[in-house]
Amino acid sequence: MSDEPKLLDHSYDGIQEYDNPLPGWWSAGFWATIIFAFAYVALSPLLVSTPDQKYRAALADYTSKKERREIADAANVSEAILERGMHDPKVVDKGAAIFAVRCVSCHTADGHGLIGPNLTDLYQLHGSTRMDLFTTIRGGVLGTPMLAWGEQMPPTDVVAVATFAATLRGKNIPGKPPQGHLVEAFK
Ligand code: HEC
């Protein structure tokens, strides 16, 4: 192949053109990009994660952090936290919503009791404090219909519903006769 440019035979309006070969570096680049494209498509599943995979990873991370935080929150529950919750409408409303779904069948909507004890009177079966209510709700009472609700709902829900249960104390709604021992009303 000579380096002499070859004049092509056609002519348009007297204009002729040379058949100049493409420079070697240019052709090499051209082929390199084609090979790269195939290699990239073939290997990309190994090299880069798809948005879907990234989303799943982020969600798993979020869920595990959330669970850890909730467990830590519930482990820190104290009389003071439950007392503060009783004055926080957000917590009480959340607890009321849970109570309306999970607890009404045995304690009735206003808490005056049916299968479960009256939660509105000044009598308590297990302990006397808000924490005792929380512990009973979380762990249940073995051998009775009262389930361990800690196994049925996230820890923060147990805290909320225990807080709500504490707000019922002292409403003295006539219902199931008193069970347990006399306790003081919560402030
Ligand atoms: C299937 C019926 C049933 C359901 C549903 C139920 N309970 Fe109970 N609950 C009982 C019974 C029965 C007892 C009394 C257990 C005993 O004899 O010690 C009780 C006891 C309690 C006590 C202890 C009261 C005390 O005087 O010490 C609390 C607080 C309580 N329940 C709250 C709840 C909450 C909150 C829910 C919903 C998350 C709930 N219960 C759902 C039947 C139920």
XYZ file of N, CA and C and ligand atoms in Angstrom:
604
model
N 0.852 -1.206 0.000
C 0.000 0.000 0.000
C 0.883 1.250 0.000
N 0.633 2.054 -0.991
C 1.502 3.241 -1.067
C 0.912 4.347 -0.221
N 1.755 5.234 0.214
C 1.284 6.364 1.000
C 0.729 7.461 0.112
N 0.894 7.249 -1.226
C 0.368 8.256 -2.158
C -1.140 8.318 -2.051
N -1.728 9.477 -1.822
C -3.190 9.545 -1.825
C -3.718 9.154 -3.188
N -4.805 8.386 -3.179
C -5.346 7.911 -4.456
C -6.521 8.801 -4.845
N -6.466 9.288 -6.085
C -7.559 10.136 -6.557
C -8.695 9.230 -7.027
N -9.892 9.398 -6.473
C -11.021 8.559 -6.904
C -11.509 9.013 -8.263
N -12.187 8.041 -8.984
C -12.503 8.387 -10.373
C -13.680 9.316 -10.512
N -14.584 9.350 -9.566
C -15.765 10.186 -9.823
C -15.463 11.665 -9.602
N -16.325 12.434 -10.223
C -16.166 13.886 -10.041
C -17.541 14.514 -10.044
N -17.767 15.407 -9.117
C -19.061 16.093 -9.057
C -18.835 17.557 -9.353
N -19.409 18.038 -10.427
C -19.220 19.437 -10.811
C -17.743 19.794 -10.824
N -16.931 18.857 -11.256
C -15.509 19.134 -11.354
C -14.751 18.988 -10.058
N -15.494 18.571 -8.999
C -14.785 18.391 -7.732
C -14.438 16.921 -7.571
N -13.182 16.615 -7.326
C -12.752 15.231 -7.135
C -12.279 15.054 -5.702
N -12.219 13.762 -5.290
C -11.765 13.559 -3.914
C -10.691 12.503 -3.839
N -9.853 12.639 -2.799
C -8.825 11.645 -2.530
C -9.377 10.572 -1.618
N -8.923 9.331 -1.831
C -9.269 8.262 -0.892
C -8.155 8.192 0.149
N -8.267 9.049 1.188
C -7.245 9.054 2.223
C -7.556 7.982 3.261
N -6.642 7.085 3.546
C -6.918 6.110 4.611
C -6.987 6.826 5.957
N -7.837 6.280 6.863
C -7.928 6.862 8.198
C -6.611 6.621 8.920
N -6.176 7.552 9.743
C -4.926 7.332 10.480
C -5.057 6.089 11.363
N -3.968 5.387 11.521
C -3.963 4.157 12.324
C -4.472 4.376 13.729
N -4.066 5.452 14.384
C -4.494 5.696 15.774
C -5.998 5.868 15.875
N -6.575 6.470 14.758
C -8.018 6.708 14.783
C -8.772 5.379 14.691
N -8.328 4.523 13.737
C -8.991 3.217 13.598
C -8.847 2.408 14.871
N -7.659 2.472 15.466
C -7.434 1.717 16.699
C -8.409 2.184 17.781
N -8.601 3.500 17.882
C -9.534 4.040 18.876
C -10.948 3.578 18.595
N -11.293 3.577 17.307
C -12.635 3.164 16.903
C -12.919 1.721 17.342
N -11.981 0.817 17.029
C -12.173 -0.584 17.412
C -12.128 -0.745 18.940
N -11.265 0.034 19.559
C -11.155 -0.079 21.015
C -12.479 0.280 21.695
N -13.161 1.331 21.178
C -14.431 1.707 21.814
C -15.480 0.616 21.621
N -15.463 -0.035 20.441
C -16.449 -1.107 20.208
C -16.193 -2.273 21.169
N -14.925 -2.645 21.273
C -14.592 -3.761 22.168
C -14.925 -3.394 23.612
N -14.619 -2.139 23.976
C -14.906 -1.699 25.342
C -16.410 -1.786 25.625
N -17.227 -1.350 24.618
C -18.670 -1.335 24.836
C -19.188 -2.747 25.113
N -18.720 -3.728 24.312
C -19.189 -5.100 24.540
C -18.722 -5.611 25.903
N -17.460 -5.331 26.215
C -16.918 -5.799 27.487
C -17.686 -5.160 28.648
N -18.020 -3.879 28.492
C -18.710 -3.158 29.571
C -20.092 -3.748 29.830
N -20.820 -3.970 28.704
C -22.164 -4.517 28.852
C -22.091 -5.904 29.490
N -21.106 -6.700 29.046
C -21.002 -8.062 29.564
C -20.621 -8.064 31.041
N -19.753 -7.152 31.433
C -19.216 -7.213 32.798
C -19.934 -6.307 33.796
N -20.785 -5.383 33.277
C -21.358 -4.387 34.189
C -22.131 -4.980 35.370
N -22.847 -6.108 35.186
C -23.549 -6.631 36.368
C -22.596 -6.944 37.517
N -21.329 -7.263 37.182
C -20.361 -7.574 38.231
C -19.751 -6.311 38.828
N -19.669 -5.256 37.987
C -18.902 -4.081 38.406
C -19.736 -3.003 39.092
N -20.945 -2.765 38.556
C -21.748 -1.678 39.141
C -23.073 -2.237 39.625
N -23.608 -1.704 40.754
C -24.907 -2.187 41.209
C -26.000 -1.345 40.569
N -27.101 -2.004 40.267
C -28.226 -1.315 39.635
C -28.922 -0.458 40.693
N -29.719 0.524 40.259
C -30.472 1.329 41.230
C -31.311 0.448 42.145
N -31.852 -0.641 41.588
C -32.677 -1.545 42.391
C -31.859 -2.186 43.512
N -30.631 -2.645 43.144
C -29.772 -3.248 44.167
C -29.384 -2.213 45.226
N -29.085 -0.989 44.776
C -28.709 0.061 45.726
C -29.867 0.352 46.669
N -31.087 0.392 46.105
C -32.272 0.665 46.908
C -32.455 -0.423 47.973
N -32.310 -1.687 47.521
C -32.487 -2.793 48.471
C -31.451 -2.749 49.584
N -30.216 -2.436 49.216
C -29.154 -2.377 50.225
C -29.441 -1.260 51.227
N -29.880 -0.099 50.693
C -30.154 1.038 51.575
C -31.335 0.720 52.490
N -32.340 0.048 51.931
C -33.531 -0.290 52.724
C -33.168 -1.276 53.840
N -32.345 -2.278 53.501
C -31.945 -3.269 54.504
C -31.168 -2.583 55.625
N -30.312 -1.649 55.236
C -29.514 -0.919 56.211
C -30.430 -0.111 57.132
N -31.393 0.580 56.497
C -32.332 1.410 57.272
C -33.125 0.534 58.241
N -33.637 -0.598 57.744
C -34.473 -1.457 58.576
C -33.697 -1.981 59.782
N -32.457 -2.389 59.548
C -31.717 -2.957 60.680
C -31.387 -1.869 61.697
N -31.090 -0.652 61.212
C -30.821 0.442 62.152
C -32.073 0.789 62.936
N -33.222 0.795 62.233
C -34.481 1.151 62.877
C -34.798 0.130 63.958
N -34.618 -1.168 63.620
C -34.899 -2.207 64.618
C -34.005 -2.045 65.836
N -32.724 -1.781 65.583
C -31.797 -1.635 66.708
C -32.198 -0.448 67.582
N -32.621 0.654 66.913
C -32.994 1.840 67.672
C -34.248 1.557 68.505
N -35.204 0.845 67.895
C -36.449 0.567 68.623
C -36.201 -0.338 69.819
N -35.311 -1.315 69.627
C -35.016 -2.220 70.737
C -34.328 -1.427 71.845
N -33.413 -0.540 71.445
C -32.722 0.292 72.437
C -33.722 1.194 73.155
N -34.649 1.785 72.371
C -35.674 2.649 72.976
C -36.467 1.891 74.026
N -36.909 0.684 73.633
C -37.768 -0.071 74.538
C -36.987 -0.547 75.760
N -35.692 -0.817 75.569
C -34.874 -1.258 76.705
C -34.705 -0.121 77.703
N -34.848 1.114 77.206
C -34.669 2.289 78.071
C -35.955 2.762 78.710
N -37.053 2.019 78.472
C -38.328 2.491 79.009
C -38.225 2.610 80.522
N -38.777 3.686 81.025
C -38.755 3.900 82.470
C -40.077 4.516 82.874
N -40.310 4.533 84.166
C -41.511 5.175 84.709
C -41.604 6.615 84.197
N -40.440 7.305 84.178
C -40.429 8.714 83.763
C -40.821 8.857 82.296
N -40.336 7.934 81.460
C -40.665 8.011 80.028
C -42.160 7.763 79.832
N -42.706 6.790 80.545
C -44.139 6.501 80.418
C -44.966 7.671 80.948
N -44.500 8.285 82.026
C -45.218 9.429 82.586
C -45.207 10.593 81.593
N -44.032 10.845 81.006
C -43.952 11.927 80.018
C -44.855 11.622 78.832
N -44.877 10.340 78.400
C -45.709 9.925 77.268
C -47.183 10.223 77.505
N -47.642 10.067 78.770
C -49.050 10.307 79.092
C -49.448 11.750 78.796
N -48.456 12.659 78.762
C -48.760 14.070 78.502
C -48.392 14.465 77.071
N -48.035 13.464 76.262
C -47.674 13.723 74.861
C -48.768 13.140 73.964
N -49.617 14.024 73.412
C -50.761 13.532 72.624
C -50.350 12.600 71.481
N -49.155 12.822 70.934
C -48.723 11.954 69.819
C -48.622 10.509 70.292
N -48.007 10.307 71.454
C -47.826 8.949 71.984
C -49.171 8.359 72.386
N -49.988 9.165 73.079
C -51.274 8.667 73.565
C -52.187 8.299 72.382
N -52.205 9.160 71.353
C -53.051 8.874 70.185
C -52.610 7.591 69.489
N -51.305 7.419 69.380
C -50.780 6.200 68.752
C -51.201 4.980 69.582
N -51.056 5.100 70.897
C -51.442 4.000 71.787
C -52.928 3.704 71.696
N -53.735 4.766 71.618
C -55.186 4.590 71.538
C -55.563 3.843 70.258
N -54.862 4.185 69.169
C -55.155 3.539 67.886
C -54.819 2.042 67.962
N -53.717 1.718 68.617
C -53.330 0.308 68.760
C -54.325 -0.413 69.670
N -54.678 0.240 70.774
C -55.631 -0.345 71.730
C -56.946 -0.674 71.028
N -57.392 0.253 70.164
C -58.673 0.083 69.471
C -58.670 -1.146 68.579
N -57.485 -1.560 68.122
C -57.406 -2.719 67.232
C -57.105 -3.999 68.021
N -56.130 -3.919 68.935
C -55.578 -5.135 69.535
C -56.196 -5.507 70.878
N -56.745 -4.564 71.585
C -57.073 -4.810 72.988
C -58.566 -4.746 73.291
N -59.336 -4.097 72.387
C -60.761 -3.877 72.681
C -61.505 -5.166 72.932
N -61.150 -6.245 72.240
C -61.943 -7.469 72.340
C -62.021 -7.937 73.795
N -61.020 -7.717 74.581
C -61.022 -8.197 75.959
C -61.146 -7.083 76.995
N -60.699 -5.877 76.633
C -60.725 -4.805 77.640
C -61.800 -3.765 77.339
N -62.475 -3.891 76.203
C -63.481 -2.964 75.656
C -62.860 -1.623 75.258
N -63.598 -0.898 74.415
C -63.056 0.316 73.799
C -62.652 1.359 74.833
N -63.447 1.522 75.900
C -63.075 2.532 76.896
C -62.289 1.917 78.060
N -62.012 0.614 77.971
C -61.137 -0.013 78.952
C -61.841 -0.521 80.200
N -63.192 -0.579 80.200
C -63.884 -0.983 81.434
C -63.884 -2.496 81.679
N -63.295 -3.232 80.714
C -63.060 -4.648 80.979
C -64.167 -5.578 80.556
N -63.766 -6.803 80.174
C -64.735 -7.826 79.774
C -64.095 -9.175 80.121
N -63.264 -9.690 79.203
C -62.455 -10.867 79.530
C -61.252 -10.413 80.348
N -60.704 -9.275 79.940
C -59.587 -8.685 80.672
C -60.108 -7.756 81.766
N -59.270 -7.424 82.726
C -59.710 -6.574 83.838
C -60.046 -5.145 83.407
N -60.794 -4.494 84.266
C -61.124 -3.083 84.093
C -59.840 -2.276 84.294
N -59.441 -1.540 83.245
C -58.182 -0.785 83.349
C -58.436 0.634 83.864
N -59.730 0.965 84.090
C -60.042 2.351 84.455
C -60.198 2.532 85.966
N -60.285 1.409 86.700
C -60.461 1.549 88.154
C -59.103 1.668 88.849
N -59.141 1.786 90.148
C -57.888 1.958 90.900
C -57.424 0.630 91.485
N -57.650 -0.437 90.741
C -57.166 -1.745 91.172
C -56.252 -2.329 90.090
N -55.196 -2.957 90.528
C -54.243 -3.525 89.573
C -53.868 -4.932 90.036
N -53.799 -5.845 89.078
C -53.451 -7.235 89.411
C -51.945 -7.401 89.607
N -51.194 -6.824 88.684
C -49.745 -7.062 88.682
C -49.002 -5.759 88.951
N -48.483 -5.617 90.153
C -47.716 -4.429 90.500
C -48.611 -3.219 90.684
N -48.009 -2.033 90.601
C -48.798 -0.824 90.835
C -48.389 0.331 89.927
N -47.208 0.222 89.293
C -46.688 1.367 88.538
C -47.022 1.263 87.050
N -46.664 2.335 86.347
C -46.804 2.320 84.884
C -45.893 1.256 84.293
N -44.695 1.136 84.854
C -43.758 0.127 84.376
C -44.330 -1.279 84.551
N -45.122 -1.481 85.613
C -45.741 -2.797 85.815
C -46.772 -3.065 84.715
N -47.523 -2.020 84.338
C -48.472 -2.183 83.222
C -47.699 -2.550 81.964
N -46.610 -1.787 81.715
C -45.781 -2.026 80.527
C -45.256 -3.462 80.524
N -44.740 -3.912 81.666
C -44.161 -5.256 81.740
C -45.221 -6.323 81.484
N -46.416 -6.117 82.044
C -47.497 -7.082 81.820
C -47.888 -7.120 80.349
N -47.970 -5.930 79.738
C -48.369 -5.878 78.332
C -47.287 -6.518 77.457
N -46.042 -6.201 77.744
C -44.954 -6.736 76.911
C -44.819 -8.249 77.070
N -44.897 -8.717 78.311
C -44.628 -10.137 78.563
C -45.870 -11.007 78.686
N -47.056 -10.375 78.790
C -48.286 -11.139 78.941
C -48.368 -11.795 80.318
N -49.471 -12.527 80.518
C -49.618 -13.278 81.774
C -49.834 -14.733 81.387
N -48.827 -15.526 81.647
C -48.850 -16.937 81.257
C -50.096 -17.624 81.816
N -50.730 -18.428 80.985
C -51.885 -19.187 81.447
C -53.176 -18.396 81.439
N -53.151 -17.149 80.954
C -54.377 -16.355 80.807
C -54.468 -15.911 79.339
N -55.614 -15.352 78.963
C -55.734 -14.898 77.562
C -54.837 -13.692 77.253
N -54.221 -13.077 78.257
C -53.382 -11.898 78.024
C -52.054 -12.325 77.403
N -51.894 -11.967 76.106
C -50.705 -12.371 75.346
C -49.489 -11.532 75.697
N -48.331 -12.052 75.307
C -47.103 -11.255 75.386
C -47.069 -10.364 74.147
N -47.547 -9.125 74.294
C -47.699 -8.243 73.119
C -46.359 -7.796 72.570
N -45.309 -7.937 73.367
C -43.965 -7.627 72.879
C -43.557 -8.511 71.711
N -44.216 -9.673 71.587
C -43.894 -10.564 70.471
C -44.780 -10.281 69.273
N -45.785 -9.423 69.452
C -46.757 -9.181 68.386
C -46.583 -7.826 67.709
N -45.841 -6.938 68.347
C -45.732 -5.587 67.784
C -44.369 -4.996 68.118
N -43.953 -3.986 67.348
C -42.644 -3.381 67.607
C -42.600 -2.749 69.002
N -41.404 -2.707 69.606
C -41.260 -2.187 70.967
C -41.888 -0.810 71.166
N -41.761 0.072 70.165
C -42.314 1.418 70.354
C -43.840 1.383 70.442
N -44.458 0.399 69.766
C -45.913 0.261 69.857
C -46.317 -0.204 71.258
N -45.507 -1.096 71.837
C -45.822 -1.570 73.191
C -45.745 -0.394 74.167
N -44.724 0.441 73.988
C -44.579 1.620 74.851
C -45.812 2.517 74.695
N -46.225 2.752 73.438
C -47.361 3.652 73.189
C -48.635 3.103 73.812
N -48.891 1.803 73.631
C -50.158 1.247 74.129
C -50.131 1.156 75.665
N -48.942 0.932 76.239
C -48.830 0.925 77.703
C -49.085 2.334 78.246
N -48.570 3.322 77.525
C -48.801 4.712 77.918
C -50.295 5.017 77.894
N -50.941 4.564 76.811
C -52.388 4.800 76.715
C -53.130 4.085 77.841
N -52.731 2.840 78.117
C -53.388 2.086 79.200
C -53.262 2.849 80.518
N -52.108 3.482 80.722
C -51.907 4.231 81.963
C -52.850 5.436 82.046
N -53.195 6.028 80.883
C -54.096 7.190 80.911
C -55.514 6.788 81.316
N -55.835 5.483 81.209
C -57.194 5.033 81.552
C -57.410 4.987 83.061
N -56.333 4.721 83.794
C -56.392 4.582 85.258
C -57.068 5.791 85.890
N -58.082 5.505 86.715
C -58.736 6.586 87.448
C -59.958 7.156 86.734
N -60.235 6.671 85.495
C -61.459 7.142 84.833
C -62.691 6.496 85.463
N -62.445 5.397 86.184
C -63.499 4.720 86.954
C -64.779 4.505 86.154
N -64.643 3.919 84.977
C -65.821 3.618 84.173
C -66.401 2.292 84.697
N -67.703 2.296 85.042
C -68.281 1.063 85.582
C -68.147 -0.063 84.563
N -67.751 -1.225 85.036
C -67.555 -2.365 84.145
C -67.231 -3.578 84.962
N -66.158 -4.237 84.576
C -65.762 -5.434 85.315
C -65.415 -5.041 86.757
N -65.900 -5.817 87.720
C -65.606 -5.490 89.121
C -64.100 -5.491 89.375
N -63.672 -4.716 90.351
C -62.248 -4.578 90.634
C -61.555 -5.925 90.836
N -60.350 -6.023 90.296
C -59.520 -7.208 90.500
C -58.153 -6.725 90.964
N -57.549 -7.470 91.876
C -56.220 -7.098 92.339
C -56.292 -6.221 93.566
N -55.254 -5.416 93.735
C -55.185 -4.599 94.940
C -55.340 -3.118 94.593
N -55.728 -2.363 95.616
C -55.959 -0.930 95.441
C -54.632 -0.217 95.156
N -54.645 0.654 94.141
C -53.425 1.411 93.819
C -53.786 2.889 93.712
N -52.765 3.731 93.661
C -53.044 5.165 93.547
C -53.234 5.564 92.092
N -53.982 6.636 91.896
C -54.156 7.162 90.539
C -52.815 7.740 90.072
N -52.594 7.689 88.759
C -51.372 8.287 88.206
C -51.551 9.796 88.115
N -50.457 10.515 88.357
C -50.531 11.972 88.223
C -50.236 12.356 86.782
C -57.684 -12.140 74.618
C -58.025 -11.185 75.641
C -57.073 -10.034 75.886
C -56.549 -9.173 74.988
C -56.748 -9.131 73.475
C -55.762 -8.229 75.738
N -55.815 -8.520 77.066
Fe -54.923 -7.492 78.560
N -55.558 -8.859 79.875
C -56.389 -9.928 79.614
C -56.586 -10.702 80.823
C -57.453 -11.942 80.954
C -55.815 -10.075 81.813
C -55.672 -10.493 83.253
C -54.546 -11.511 83.356
C -54.449 -12.088 84.761
O -55.382 -12.785 85.157
O -53.433 -11.810 85.426
C -55.204 -8.912 81.193
C -54.378 -8.018 81.858
C -53.922 -6.845 81.316
C -53.225 -5.837 82.077
C -52.815 -5.913 83.525
C -53.832 -5.233 84.384
C -53.489 -5.320 85.845
O -54.402 -5.038 86.607
O -52.367 -5.653 86.202
C -52.991 -4.811 81.216
C -52.302 -3.497 81.534
C -53.520 -5.198 79.942
N -54.087 -6.441 80.045
C -53.449 -4.424 78.798
C -53.741 -4.925 77.546
C -53.408 -4.242 76.350
C -52.736 -2.897 76.246
C -53.832 -5.029 75.321
C -53.673 -4.792 73.838
C -52.332 -4.654 73.364
C -54.453 -6.201 75.908
N -54.350 -6.092 77.242
C -55.052 -7.188 75.173
C -56.949 -10.221 78.393
C -56.609 -9.623 77.206
